[in-house]
Coordinates of C-alpha atoms in Angstrom, one line a residue:
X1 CA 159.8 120.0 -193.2
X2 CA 162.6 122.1 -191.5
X3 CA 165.1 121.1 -188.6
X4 CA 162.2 121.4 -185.8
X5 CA 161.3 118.2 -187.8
X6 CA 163.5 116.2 -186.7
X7 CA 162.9 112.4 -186.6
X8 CA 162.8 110.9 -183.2
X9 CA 161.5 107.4 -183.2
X10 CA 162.0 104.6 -185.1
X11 CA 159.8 102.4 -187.9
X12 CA 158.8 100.2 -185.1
X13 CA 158.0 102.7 -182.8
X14 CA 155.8 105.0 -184.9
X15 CA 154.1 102.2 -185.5
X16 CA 153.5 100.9 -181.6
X17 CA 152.7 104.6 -181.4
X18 CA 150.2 104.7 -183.4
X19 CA 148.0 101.2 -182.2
X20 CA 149.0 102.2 -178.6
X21 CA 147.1 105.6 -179.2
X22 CA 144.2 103.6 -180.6
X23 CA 143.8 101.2 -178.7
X24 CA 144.2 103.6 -175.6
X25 CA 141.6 106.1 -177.1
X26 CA 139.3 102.8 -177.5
X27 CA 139.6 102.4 -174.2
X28 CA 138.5 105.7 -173.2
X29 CA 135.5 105.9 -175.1
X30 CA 134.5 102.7 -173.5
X31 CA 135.4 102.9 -169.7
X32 CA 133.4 106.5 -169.8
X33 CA 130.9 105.1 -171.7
X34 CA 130.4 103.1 -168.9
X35 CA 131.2 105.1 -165.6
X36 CA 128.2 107.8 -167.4
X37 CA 126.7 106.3 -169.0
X38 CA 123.3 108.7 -168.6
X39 CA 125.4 111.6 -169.9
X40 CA 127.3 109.5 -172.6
X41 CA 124.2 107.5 -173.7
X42 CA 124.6 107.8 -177.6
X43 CA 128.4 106.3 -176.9
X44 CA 126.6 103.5 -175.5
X45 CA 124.0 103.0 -178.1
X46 CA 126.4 103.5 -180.4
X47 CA 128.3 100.8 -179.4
X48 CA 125.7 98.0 -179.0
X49 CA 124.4 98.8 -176.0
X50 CA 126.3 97.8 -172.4
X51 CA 126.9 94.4 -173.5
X52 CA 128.4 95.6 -176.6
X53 CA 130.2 99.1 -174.4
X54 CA 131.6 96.1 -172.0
X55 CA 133.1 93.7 -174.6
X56 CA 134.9 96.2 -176.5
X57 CA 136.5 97.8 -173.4
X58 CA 137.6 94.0 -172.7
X59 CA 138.8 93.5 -176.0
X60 CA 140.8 96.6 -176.1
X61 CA 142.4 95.8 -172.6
X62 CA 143.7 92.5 -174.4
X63 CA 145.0 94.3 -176.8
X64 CA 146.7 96.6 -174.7
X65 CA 148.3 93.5 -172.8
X66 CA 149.3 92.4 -176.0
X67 CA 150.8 95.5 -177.4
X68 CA 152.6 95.6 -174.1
X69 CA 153.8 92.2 -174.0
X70 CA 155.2 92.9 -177.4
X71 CA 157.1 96.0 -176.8
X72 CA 158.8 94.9 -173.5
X73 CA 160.7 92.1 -175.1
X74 CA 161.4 94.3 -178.3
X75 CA 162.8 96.8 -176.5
X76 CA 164.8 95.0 -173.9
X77 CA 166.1 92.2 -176.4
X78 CA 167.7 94.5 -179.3
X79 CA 170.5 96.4 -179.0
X80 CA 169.4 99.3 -180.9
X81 CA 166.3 99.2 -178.4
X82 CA 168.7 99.2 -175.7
X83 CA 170.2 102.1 -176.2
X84 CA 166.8 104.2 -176.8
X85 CA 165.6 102.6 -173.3
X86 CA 169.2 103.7 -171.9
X87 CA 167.8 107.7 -173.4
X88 CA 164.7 107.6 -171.1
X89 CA 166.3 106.7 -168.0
X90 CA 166.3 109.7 -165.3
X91 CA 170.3 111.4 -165.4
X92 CA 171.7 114.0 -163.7
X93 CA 171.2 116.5 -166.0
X94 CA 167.7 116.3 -165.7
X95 CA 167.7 117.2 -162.4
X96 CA 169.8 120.7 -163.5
X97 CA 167.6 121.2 -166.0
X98 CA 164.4 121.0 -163.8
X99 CA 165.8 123.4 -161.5
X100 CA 167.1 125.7 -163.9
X101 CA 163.3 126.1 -165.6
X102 CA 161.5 127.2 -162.1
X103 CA 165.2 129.4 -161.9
X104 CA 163.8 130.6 -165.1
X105 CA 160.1 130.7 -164.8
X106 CA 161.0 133.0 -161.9
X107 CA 163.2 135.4 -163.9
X108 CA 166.5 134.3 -161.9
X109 CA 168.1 132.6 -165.2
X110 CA 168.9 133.6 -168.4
X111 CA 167.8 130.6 -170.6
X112 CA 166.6 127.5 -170.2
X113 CA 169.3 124.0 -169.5
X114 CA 169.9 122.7 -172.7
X115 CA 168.6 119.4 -171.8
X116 CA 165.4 120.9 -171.8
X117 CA 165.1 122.5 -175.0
X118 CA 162.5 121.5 -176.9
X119 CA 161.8 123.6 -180.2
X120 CA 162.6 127.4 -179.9
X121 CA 163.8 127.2 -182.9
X122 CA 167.7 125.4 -182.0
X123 CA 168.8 123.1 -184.1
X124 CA 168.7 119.3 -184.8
X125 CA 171.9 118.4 -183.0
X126 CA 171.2 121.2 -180.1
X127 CA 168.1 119.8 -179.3
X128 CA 167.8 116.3 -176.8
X129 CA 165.5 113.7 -178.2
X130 CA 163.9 113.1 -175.0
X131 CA 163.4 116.1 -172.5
X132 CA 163.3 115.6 -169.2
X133 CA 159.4 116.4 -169.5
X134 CA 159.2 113.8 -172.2
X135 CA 160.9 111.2 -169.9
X136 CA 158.6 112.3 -167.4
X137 CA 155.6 111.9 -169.3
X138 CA 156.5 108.4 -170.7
X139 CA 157.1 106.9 -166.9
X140 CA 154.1 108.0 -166.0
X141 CA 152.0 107.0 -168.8
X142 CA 154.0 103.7 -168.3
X143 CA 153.5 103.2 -164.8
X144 CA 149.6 104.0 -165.0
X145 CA 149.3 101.7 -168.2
X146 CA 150.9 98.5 -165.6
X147 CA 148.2 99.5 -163.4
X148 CA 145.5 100.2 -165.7
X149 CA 146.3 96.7 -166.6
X150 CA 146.4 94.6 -163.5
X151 CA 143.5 96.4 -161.6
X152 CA 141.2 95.6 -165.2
X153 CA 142.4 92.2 -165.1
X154 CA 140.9 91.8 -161.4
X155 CA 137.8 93.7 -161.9
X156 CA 137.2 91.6 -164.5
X157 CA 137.9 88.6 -162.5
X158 CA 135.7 90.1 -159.4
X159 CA 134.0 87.2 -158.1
X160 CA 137.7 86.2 -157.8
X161 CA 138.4 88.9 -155.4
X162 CA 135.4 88.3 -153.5
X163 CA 136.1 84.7 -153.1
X164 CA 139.3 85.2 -152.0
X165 CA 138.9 88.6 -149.6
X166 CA 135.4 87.9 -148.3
X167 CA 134.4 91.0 -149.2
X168 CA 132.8 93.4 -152.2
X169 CA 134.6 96.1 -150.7
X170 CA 137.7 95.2 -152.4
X171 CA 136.3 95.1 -155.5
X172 CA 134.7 98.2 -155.1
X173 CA 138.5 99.3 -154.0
X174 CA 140.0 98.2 -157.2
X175 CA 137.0 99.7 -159.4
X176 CA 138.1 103.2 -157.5
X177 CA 141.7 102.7 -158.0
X178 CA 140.8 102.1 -161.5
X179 CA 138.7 104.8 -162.1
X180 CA 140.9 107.3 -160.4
X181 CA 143.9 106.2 -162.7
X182 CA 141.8 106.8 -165.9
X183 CA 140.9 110.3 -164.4
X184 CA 144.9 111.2 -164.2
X185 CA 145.8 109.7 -167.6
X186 CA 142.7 111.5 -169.6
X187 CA 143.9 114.7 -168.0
X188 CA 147.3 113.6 -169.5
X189 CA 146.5 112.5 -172.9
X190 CA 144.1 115.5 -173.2
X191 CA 147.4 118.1 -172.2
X192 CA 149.0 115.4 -174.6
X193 CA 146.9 115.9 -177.5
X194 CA 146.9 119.8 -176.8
X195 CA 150.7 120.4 -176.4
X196 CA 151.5 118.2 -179.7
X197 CA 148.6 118.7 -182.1
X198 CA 148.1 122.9 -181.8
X199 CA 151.8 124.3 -181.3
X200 CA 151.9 126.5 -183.2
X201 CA 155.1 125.2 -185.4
X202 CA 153.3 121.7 -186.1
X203 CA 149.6 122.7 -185.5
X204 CA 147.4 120.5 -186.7
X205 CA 149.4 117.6 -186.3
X206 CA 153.4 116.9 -185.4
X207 CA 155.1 114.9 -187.6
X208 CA 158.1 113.1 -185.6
X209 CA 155.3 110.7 -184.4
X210 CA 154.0 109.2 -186.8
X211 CA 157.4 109.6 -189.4
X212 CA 160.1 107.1 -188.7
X213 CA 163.7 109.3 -188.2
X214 CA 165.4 107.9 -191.1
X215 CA 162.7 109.0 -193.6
X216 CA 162.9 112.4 -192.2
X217 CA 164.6 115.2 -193.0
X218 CA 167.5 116.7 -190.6
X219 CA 167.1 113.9 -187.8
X220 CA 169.5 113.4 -185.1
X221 CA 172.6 112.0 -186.3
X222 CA 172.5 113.7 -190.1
X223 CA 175.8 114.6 -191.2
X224 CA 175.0 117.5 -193.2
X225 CA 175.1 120.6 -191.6
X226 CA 172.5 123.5 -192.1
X227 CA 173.1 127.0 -191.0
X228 CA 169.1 127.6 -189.7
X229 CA 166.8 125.4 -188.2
X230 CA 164.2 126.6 -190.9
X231 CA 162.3 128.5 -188.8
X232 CA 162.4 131.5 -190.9
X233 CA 159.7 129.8 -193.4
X234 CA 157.3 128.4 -190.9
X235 CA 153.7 130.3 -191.4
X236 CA 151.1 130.2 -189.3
X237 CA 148.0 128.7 -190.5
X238 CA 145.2 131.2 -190.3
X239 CA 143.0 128.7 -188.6
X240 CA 145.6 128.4 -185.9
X241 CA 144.7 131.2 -183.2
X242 CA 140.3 130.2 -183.0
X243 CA 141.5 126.4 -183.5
X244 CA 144.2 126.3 -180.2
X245 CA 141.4 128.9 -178.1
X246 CA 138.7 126.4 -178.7
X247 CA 140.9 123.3 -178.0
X248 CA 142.2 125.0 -174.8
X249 CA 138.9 125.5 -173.6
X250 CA 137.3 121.8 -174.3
X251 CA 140.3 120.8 -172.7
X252 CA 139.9 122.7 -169.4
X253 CA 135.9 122.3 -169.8
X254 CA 136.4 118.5 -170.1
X255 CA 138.6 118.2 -166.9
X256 CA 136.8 119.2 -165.1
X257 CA 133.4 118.1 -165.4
X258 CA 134.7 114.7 -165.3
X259 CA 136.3 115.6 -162.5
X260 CA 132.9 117.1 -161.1
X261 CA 130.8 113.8 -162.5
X262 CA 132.9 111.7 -160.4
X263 CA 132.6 113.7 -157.0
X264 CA 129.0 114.3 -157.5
X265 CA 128.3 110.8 -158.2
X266 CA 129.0 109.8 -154.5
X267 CA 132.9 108.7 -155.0
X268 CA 136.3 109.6 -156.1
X269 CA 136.6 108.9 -159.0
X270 CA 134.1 106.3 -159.4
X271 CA 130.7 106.2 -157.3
X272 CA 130.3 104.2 -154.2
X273 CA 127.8 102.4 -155.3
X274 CA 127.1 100.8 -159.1
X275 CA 123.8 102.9 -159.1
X276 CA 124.1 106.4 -161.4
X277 CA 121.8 109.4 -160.4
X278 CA 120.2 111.5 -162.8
X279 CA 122.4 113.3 -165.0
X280 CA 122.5 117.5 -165.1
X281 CA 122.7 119.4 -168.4
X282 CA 125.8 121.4 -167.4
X283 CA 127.4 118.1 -166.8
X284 CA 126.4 116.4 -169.3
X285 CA 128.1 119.7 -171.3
X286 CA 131.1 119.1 -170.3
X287 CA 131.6 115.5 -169.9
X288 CA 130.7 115.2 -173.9
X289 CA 133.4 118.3 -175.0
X290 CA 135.9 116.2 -172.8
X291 CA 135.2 113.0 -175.4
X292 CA 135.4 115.3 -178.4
X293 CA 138.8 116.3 -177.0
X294 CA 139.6 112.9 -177.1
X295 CA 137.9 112.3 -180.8
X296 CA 140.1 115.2 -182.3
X297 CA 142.8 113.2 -180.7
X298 CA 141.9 110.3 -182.7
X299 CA 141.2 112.0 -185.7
X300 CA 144.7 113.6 -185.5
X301 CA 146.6 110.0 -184.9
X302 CA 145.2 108.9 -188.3
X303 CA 145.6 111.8 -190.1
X304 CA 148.9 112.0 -188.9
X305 CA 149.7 108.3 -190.4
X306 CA 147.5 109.5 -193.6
X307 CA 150.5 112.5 -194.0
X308 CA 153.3 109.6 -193.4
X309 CA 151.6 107.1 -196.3
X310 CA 151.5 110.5 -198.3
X311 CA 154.7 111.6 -197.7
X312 CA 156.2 108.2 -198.0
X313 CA 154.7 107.8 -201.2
X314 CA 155.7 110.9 -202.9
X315 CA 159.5 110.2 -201.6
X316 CA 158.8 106.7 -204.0
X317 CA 157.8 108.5 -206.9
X318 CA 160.4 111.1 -206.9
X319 CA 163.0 108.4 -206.4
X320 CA 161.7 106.8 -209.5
X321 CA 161.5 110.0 -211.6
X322 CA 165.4 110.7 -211.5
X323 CA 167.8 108.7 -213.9
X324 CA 169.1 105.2 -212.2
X325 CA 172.3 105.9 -214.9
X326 CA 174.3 108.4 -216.2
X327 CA 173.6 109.5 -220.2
X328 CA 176.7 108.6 -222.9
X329 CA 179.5 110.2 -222.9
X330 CA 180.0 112.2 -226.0
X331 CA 182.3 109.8 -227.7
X332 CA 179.6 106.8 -226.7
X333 CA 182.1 104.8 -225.1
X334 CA 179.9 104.4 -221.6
X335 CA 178.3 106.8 -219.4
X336 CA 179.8 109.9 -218.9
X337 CA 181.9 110.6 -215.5
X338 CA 181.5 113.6 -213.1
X339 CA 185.3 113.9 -211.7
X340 CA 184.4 117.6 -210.1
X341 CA 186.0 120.7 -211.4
X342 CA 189.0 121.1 -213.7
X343 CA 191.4 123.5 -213.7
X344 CA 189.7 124.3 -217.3
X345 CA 187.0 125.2 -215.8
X346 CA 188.0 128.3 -213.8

């Protein structure tokens, strides 16, 4: 591990992490399972059928709302908590630094604002814990969970709606709202998975995740000092440059034949109607890369908690291995003292 390493998240919140990326990835599987289900058939046999594709996307959703219920009180209730929420709000400097990166994707600044530096190879303490693209992307992927949430809840309670409204339309409404949100936030998980599983400094998986800060190397608030980041020994993997090509294009492919399915299917981003035409080849293509997308995602969470039992482990075993006390000093009256230098000694 090197400086870009840095921890950024707590015990707790690798952990949340981790079951909030499952159970969101659960979810997923199953909502698309059922919106195509004639292009995701095997998804649906896989999973006992639509009763069985239905009861898991429910049970997931619970334990979404559980996860959610949890981490809200957790958060707002400690004080350490506290002050990580305080890190996400929106601050001035975020503004600066938004500007300055379109100043500097058009050649009119130097560098990018240092509250958005990300890796680049700067250092632990010159790097933010939370860009303003990271607070950005965790408001959005909180408001859209909220209403992931509330508009599942009432679809699920439909006849509820149509009691109260008079009308299918408005449940038809809410399964489009729906629908529409999941489109936006597999676009975002799919960029998500992309952006943090194939850089090229952490490709095939990024550590700070899934590794809580205090059991990581160089994190914010180290004393030590270090005179490189450590980019000087990162390597490329050789499997690097076909493995990000072919990632980038399942992600683009996936996109936006779900994007395609839904138009085509007589709604945005659901169909009008609870009826599913025929499904096309090219479609059916593209719809399955997008869920591999979203499998390699998977597969990259758990590895990514298999490296942190690993790691953890082999931090055990070397603590263990060194000597808990001193040896004798030479005259065997107790164990021998290390005052530093003596003048002796020069």
């Amino acid at each position: 591990m090197t400086n870009l390493d840095h921890g950024k998240f707590s015990r707790v919140t690798t952990m949340f992490h981790s079951l909030l990326a499952l159970t969101v990835f659960i979810l997923f599987f199953t909502g698309y399972a059922i919106a195509f289900n004639t292009e995701l058939w095997w998804l649906v046999e896989l999973m006992g059928g639509n009763q069985g594709v239905l009861s898991i996307h429910r049970l997931a959703g619970f334990a979404l709302i559980a996860l959610t219920g949890f981490w809200v009180p957790y958060m707002l209730l400690r004080s350490a908590s506290r002050s990580n929420f305080r890190s996400v709000l929106p601050a001035p400097s975020d503004v600066k630094a938004f500007v300055q990166d379109v100043q500097f994707a058009l050649g009119r600044a130097d560098e990018r604002h240092p509250a958005a530096r990300q890796f680049a190879g700067y250092k632990a303490d010159e790097v933010p814990l939370i860009s303003y693209i990271g607070k950005g992307v965790i408001w959005i992927f909180t408001v859209e969970l909220l209403l992931l949430m509330l508009s599942g809840l009432l679809i699920w309670r439909k006849t509820w709606l149509i009691d109260f409204y008079d009308s299918q339309s408005v449940v038809m409404a809410f399964v489009a709202f729906h629908g529409l949100l999941g489109v936006i936030m597999l676009m975002g998980v799919m960029f998500h998975t992309f952006e943090h599983g194939f850089h090229p400094a952490f490709y095939p998986v990024e550590m700070k995740a899934f590794l809580p800060k205090d059991q990581t190397p160089n994190f914010h608030g180290d004393p030590d000092e270090h005179e490189t980041t450590g980019i000087e020994r990162l390597r490329r993997k050789s499997s690097w440059r076909w493995a990000t090509n072919v990632m980038g294009v399942l992600v683009v492919v996936g996109i936006v034949s779900v994007m395609m399915a839904s138009l085509e299917y007589g709604g945005y981003p659901v169909p009008d109607s609870l009826a599913f035409n025929e499904g096309s080849v090219l479609r059916t293509i593209g719809i399955n890369a997008g869920i591999f997308v979203l499998l390699v995602g998977l597969v990259l969470s758990v590895f990514g908690n298999v490296l942190r039992a690993r790691y953890l482990r082999q931090r055990r075993e070397r603590a263990q291995e060194r000597p808990t006390e001193r040896p004798p000093a030479a005259d065997g009256s107790g164990p021998a003292r290390d005052d530093g230098p003596s003048e002796a000694d020069d």
